[in-house]
mmCIF file of C-alpha atoms in Angstrom:
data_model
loop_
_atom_site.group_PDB
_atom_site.id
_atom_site.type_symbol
_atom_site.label_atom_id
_atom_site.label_comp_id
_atom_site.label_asym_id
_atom_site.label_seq_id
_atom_site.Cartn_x
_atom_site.Cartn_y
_atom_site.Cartn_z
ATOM 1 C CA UNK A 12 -45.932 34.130 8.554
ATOM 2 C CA UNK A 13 -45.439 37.208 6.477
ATOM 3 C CA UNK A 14 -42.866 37.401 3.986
ATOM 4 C CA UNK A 15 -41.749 40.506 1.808
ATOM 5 C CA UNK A 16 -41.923 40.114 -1.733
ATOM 6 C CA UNK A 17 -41.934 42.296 -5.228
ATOM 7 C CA UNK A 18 -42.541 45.554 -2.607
ATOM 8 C CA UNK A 19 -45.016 44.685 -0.272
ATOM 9 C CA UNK A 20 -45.997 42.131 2.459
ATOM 10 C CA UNK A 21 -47.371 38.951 2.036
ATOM 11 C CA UNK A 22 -48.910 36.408 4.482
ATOM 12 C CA UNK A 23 -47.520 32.765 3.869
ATOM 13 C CA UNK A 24 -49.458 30.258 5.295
ATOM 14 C CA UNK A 25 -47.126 27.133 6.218
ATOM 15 C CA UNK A 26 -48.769 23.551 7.386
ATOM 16 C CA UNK A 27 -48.663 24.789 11.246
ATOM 17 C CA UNK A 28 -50.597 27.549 10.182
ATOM 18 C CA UNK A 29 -52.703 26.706 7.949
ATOM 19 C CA UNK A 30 -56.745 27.323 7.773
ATOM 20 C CA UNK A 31 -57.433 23.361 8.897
ATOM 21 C CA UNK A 32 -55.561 24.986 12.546
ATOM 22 C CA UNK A 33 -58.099 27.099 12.713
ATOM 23 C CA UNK A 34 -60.862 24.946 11.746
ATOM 24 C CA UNK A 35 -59.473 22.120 13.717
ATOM 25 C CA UNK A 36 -60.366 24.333 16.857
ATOM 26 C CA UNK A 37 -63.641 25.334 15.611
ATOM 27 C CA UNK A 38 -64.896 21.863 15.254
ATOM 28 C CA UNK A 39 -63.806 20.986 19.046
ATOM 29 C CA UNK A 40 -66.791 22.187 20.384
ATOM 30 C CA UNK A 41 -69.040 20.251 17.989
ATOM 31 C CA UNK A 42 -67.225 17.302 18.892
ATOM 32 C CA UNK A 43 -67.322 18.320 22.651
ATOM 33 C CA UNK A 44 -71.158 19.053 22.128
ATOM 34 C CA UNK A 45 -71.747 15.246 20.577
ATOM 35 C CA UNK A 46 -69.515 13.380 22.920
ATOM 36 C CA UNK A 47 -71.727 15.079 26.124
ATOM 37 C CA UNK A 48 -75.211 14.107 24.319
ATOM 38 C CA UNK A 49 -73.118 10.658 23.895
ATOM 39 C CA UNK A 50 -72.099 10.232 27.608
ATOM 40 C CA UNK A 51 -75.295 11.700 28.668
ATOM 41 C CA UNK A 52 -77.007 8.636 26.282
ATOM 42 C CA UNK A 53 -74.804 5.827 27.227
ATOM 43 C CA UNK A 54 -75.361 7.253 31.048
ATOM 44 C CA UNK A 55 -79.163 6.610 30.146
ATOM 45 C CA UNK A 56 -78.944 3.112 28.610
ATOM 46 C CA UNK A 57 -76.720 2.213 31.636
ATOM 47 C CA UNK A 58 -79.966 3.669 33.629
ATOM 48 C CA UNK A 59 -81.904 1.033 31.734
ATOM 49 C CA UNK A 60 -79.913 -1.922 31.517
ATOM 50 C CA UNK A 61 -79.590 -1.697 35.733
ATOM 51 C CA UNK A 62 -83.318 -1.007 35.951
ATOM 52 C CA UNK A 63 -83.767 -4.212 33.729
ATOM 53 C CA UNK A 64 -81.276 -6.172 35.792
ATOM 54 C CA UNK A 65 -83.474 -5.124 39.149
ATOM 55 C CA UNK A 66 -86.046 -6.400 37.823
ATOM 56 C CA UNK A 67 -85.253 -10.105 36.826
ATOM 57 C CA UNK A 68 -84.809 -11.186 40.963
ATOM 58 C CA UNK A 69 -88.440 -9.421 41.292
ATOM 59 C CA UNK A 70 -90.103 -11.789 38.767
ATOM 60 C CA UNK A 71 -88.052 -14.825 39.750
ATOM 61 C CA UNK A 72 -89.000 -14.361 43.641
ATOM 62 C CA UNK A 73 -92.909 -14.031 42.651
ATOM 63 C CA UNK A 74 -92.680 -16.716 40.293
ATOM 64 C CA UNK A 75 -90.902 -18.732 42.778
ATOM 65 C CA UNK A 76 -93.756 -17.980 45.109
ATOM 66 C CA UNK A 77 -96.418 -18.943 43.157
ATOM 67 C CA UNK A 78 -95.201 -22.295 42.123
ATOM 68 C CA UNK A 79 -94.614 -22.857 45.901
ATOM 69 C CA UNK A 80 -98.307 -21.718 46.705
ATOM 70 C CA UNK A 81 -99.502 -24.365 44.022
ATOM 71 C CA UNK A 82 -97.343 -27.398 45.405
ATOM 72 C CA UNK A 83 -98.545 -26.242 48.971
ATOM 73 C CA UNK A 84 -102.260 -26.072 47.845
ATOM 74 C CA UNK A 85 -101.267 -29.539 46.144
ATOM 75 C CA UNK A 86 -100.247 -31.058 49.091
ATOM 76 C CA UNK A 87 -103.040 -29.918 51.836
ATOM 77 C CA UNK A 88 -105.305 -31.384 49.231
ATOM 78 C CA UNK A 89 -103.294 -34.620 49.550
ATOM 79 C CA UNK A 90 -103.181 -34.256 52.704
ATOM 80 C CA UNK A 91 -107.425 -33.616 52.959
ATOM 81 C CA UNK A 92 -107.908 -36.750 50.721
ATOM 82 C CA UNK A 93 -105.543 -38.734 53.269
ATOM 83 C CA UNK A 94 -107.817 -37.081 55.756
ATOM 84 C CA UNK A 95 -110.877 -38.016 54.426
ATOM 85 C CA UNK A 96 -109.658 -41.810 54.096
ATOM 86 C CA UNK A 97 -108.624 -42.201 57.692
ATOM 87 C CA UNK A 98 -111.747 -41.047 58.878
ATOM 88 C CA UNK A 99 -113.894 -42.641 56.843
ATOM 89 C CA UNK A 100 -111.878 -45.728 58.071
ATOM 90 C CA UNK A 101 -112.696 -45.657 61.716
ATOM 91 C CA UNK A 102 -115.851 -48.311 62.489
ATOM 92 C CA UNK A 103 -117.437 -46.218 65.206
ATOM 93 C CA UNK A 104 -118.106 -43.449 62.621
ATOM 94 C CA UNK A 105 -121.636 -43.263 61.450
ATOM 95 C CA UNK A 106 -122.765 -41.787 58.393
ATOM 96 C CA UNK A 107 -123.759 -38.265 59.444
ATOM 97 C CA UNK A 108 -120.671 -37.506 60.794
ATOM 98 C CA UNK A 109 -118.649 -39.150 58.543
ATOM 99 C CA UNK A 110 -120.687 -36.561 55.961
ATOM 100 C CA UNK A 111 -120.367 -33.764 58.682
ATOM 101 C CA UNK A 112 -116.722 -34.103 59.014
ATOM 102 C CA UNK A 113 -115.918 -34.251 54.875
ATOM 103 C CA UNK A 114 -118.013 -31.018 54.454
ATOM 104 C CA UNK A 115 -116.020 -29.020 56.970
ATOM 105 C CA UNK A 116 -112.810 -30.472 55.296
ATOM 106 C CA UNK A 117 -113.888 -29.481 51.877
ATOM 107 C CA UNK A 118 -115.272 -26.278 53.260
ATOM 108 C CA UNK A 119 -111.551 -25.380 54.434
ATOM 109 C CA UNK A 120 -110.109 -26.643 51.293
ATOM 110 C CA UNK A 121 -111.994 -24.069 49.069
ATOM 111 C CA UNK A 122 -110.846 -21.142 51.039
ATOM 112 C CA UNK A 123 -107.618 -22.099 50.919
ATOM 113 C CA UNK A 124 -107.946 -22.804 47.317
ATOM 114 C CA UNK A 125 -109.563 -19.447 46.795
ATOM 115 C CA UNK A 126 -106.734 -17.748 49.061
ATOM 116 C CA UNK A 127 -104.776 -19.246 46.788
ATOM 117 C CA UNK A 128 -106.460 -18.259 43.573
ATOM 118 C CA UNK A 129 -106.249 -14.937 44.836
ATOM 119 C CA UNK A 130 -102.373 -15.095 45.463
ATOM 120 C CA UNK A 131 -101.920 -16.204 41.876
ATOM 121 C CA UNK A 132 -104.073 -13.934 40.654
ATOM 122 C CA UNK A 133 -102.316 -11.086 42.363
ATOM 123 C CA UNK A 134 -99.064 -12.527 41.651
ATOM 124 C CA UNK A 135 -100.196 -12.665 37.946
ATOM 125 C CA UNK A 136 -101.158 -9.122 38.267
ATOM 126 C CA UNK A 137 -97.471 -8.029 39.379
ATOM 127 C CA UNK A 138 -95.576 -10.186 36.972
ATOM 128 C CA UNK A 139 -97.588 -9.003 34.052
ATOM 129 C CA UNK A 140 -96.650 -5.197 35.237
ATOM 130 C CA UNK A 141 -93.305 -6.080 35.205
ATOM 131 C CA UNK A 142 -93.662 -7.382 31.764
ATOM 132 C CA UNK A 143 -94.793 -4.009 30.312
ATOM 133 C CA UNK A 144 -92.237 -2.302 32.033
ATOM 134 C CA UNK A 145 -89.423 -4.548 30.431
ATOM 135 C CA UNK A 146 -91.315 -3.691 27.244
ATOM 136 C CA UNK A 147 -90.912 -0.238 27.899
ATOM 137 C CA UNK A 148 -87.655 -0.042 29.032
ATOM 138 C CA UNK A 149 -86.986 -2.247 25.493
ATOM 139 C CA UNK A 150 -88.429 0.603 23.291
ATOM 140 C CA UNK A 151 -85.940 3.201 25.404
ATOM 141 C CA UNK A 152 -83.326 1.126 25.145
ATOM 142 C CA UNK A 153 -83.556 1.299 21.707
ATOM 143 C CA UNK A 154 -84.419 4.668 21.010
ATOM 144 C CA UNK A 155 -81.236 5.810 23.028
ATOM 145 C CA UNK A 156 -79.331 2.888 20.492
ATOM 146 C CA UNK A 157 -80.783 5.188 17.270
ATOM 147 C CA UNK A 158 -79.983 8.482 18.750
ATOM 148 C CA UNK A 159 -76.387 6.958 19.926
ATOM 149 C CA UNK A 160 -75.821 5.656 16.567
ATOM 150 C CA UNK A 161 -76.758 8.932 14.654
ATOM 151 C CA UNK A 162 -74.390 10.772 17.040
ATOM 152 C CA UNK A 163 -71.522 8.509 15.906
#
């Protein structure tokens, strides 16, 4: 506002008007600016936090997978000891193939055993990937928790 005064014209600046008005509006877009490289940050820590959530059924189902492997390669060796025993038990049985019959048992047994080996093995193989991934996503997770902070 202008008022006249001692002959000439002179500008009054009132509250409404003032020079924090004017650099109220100039520090909008610096504000606006922050608050998209925030939403664009928590948008990417969402990102991560879902990508860590997919992954927890993943390791669960393979580790639930393994453990049944091992109890079923635990019980068809129970069940090839029981085997062995019942055969060995019949009286007509002679000694070769009594000796014939536990070497193709114990033949099938190791396969399956390495079958399973190499199931765990494997299994191993996935569940340590999806370690270092979690690790990874981690370290994102908190570099987008330091840039998110410094923004605040």
């Amino acid at each position: 506002m202008y008022k006249y005064s001692n002959g000439s014209w002179n500008l009054i600046l009132s509250d409404s008007t003032s020079a924090p008005a004017a650099d109220s509006g100039s520090s909008k877009p610096i504000i606006n600016k922050n608050q998209s490289k925030i939403d664009d940050i928590n948008t990417k820590i969402l990102n991560i936090k879902q990508q860590i959530n997919s992954m927890s059924p993943n390791v669960q189902a393979l580790t639930f997978n393994t453990d049944k492997s091992i109890d079923s390669l635990k019980e068809d060796d129970y069940s090839l000891v029981s085997e062995i025993a019942e055969y060995r038990r019949s009286q007509d049985r002679d000694a070769f193939m009594i000796v014939n019959h536990d070497t193709s048992l114990l033949q099938r047994n190791r396969r399956t055993i390495s079958d399973y080996e190499d199931a765990v093995s494997a299994t191993n193989g996935d569940v340590q990937g999806y370690i270092a991934k979690y690790h990874q996503l981690e370290a994102n997770l908190s570099i987008l928790n330091n840039q998110l902070s410094a923004l605040k």
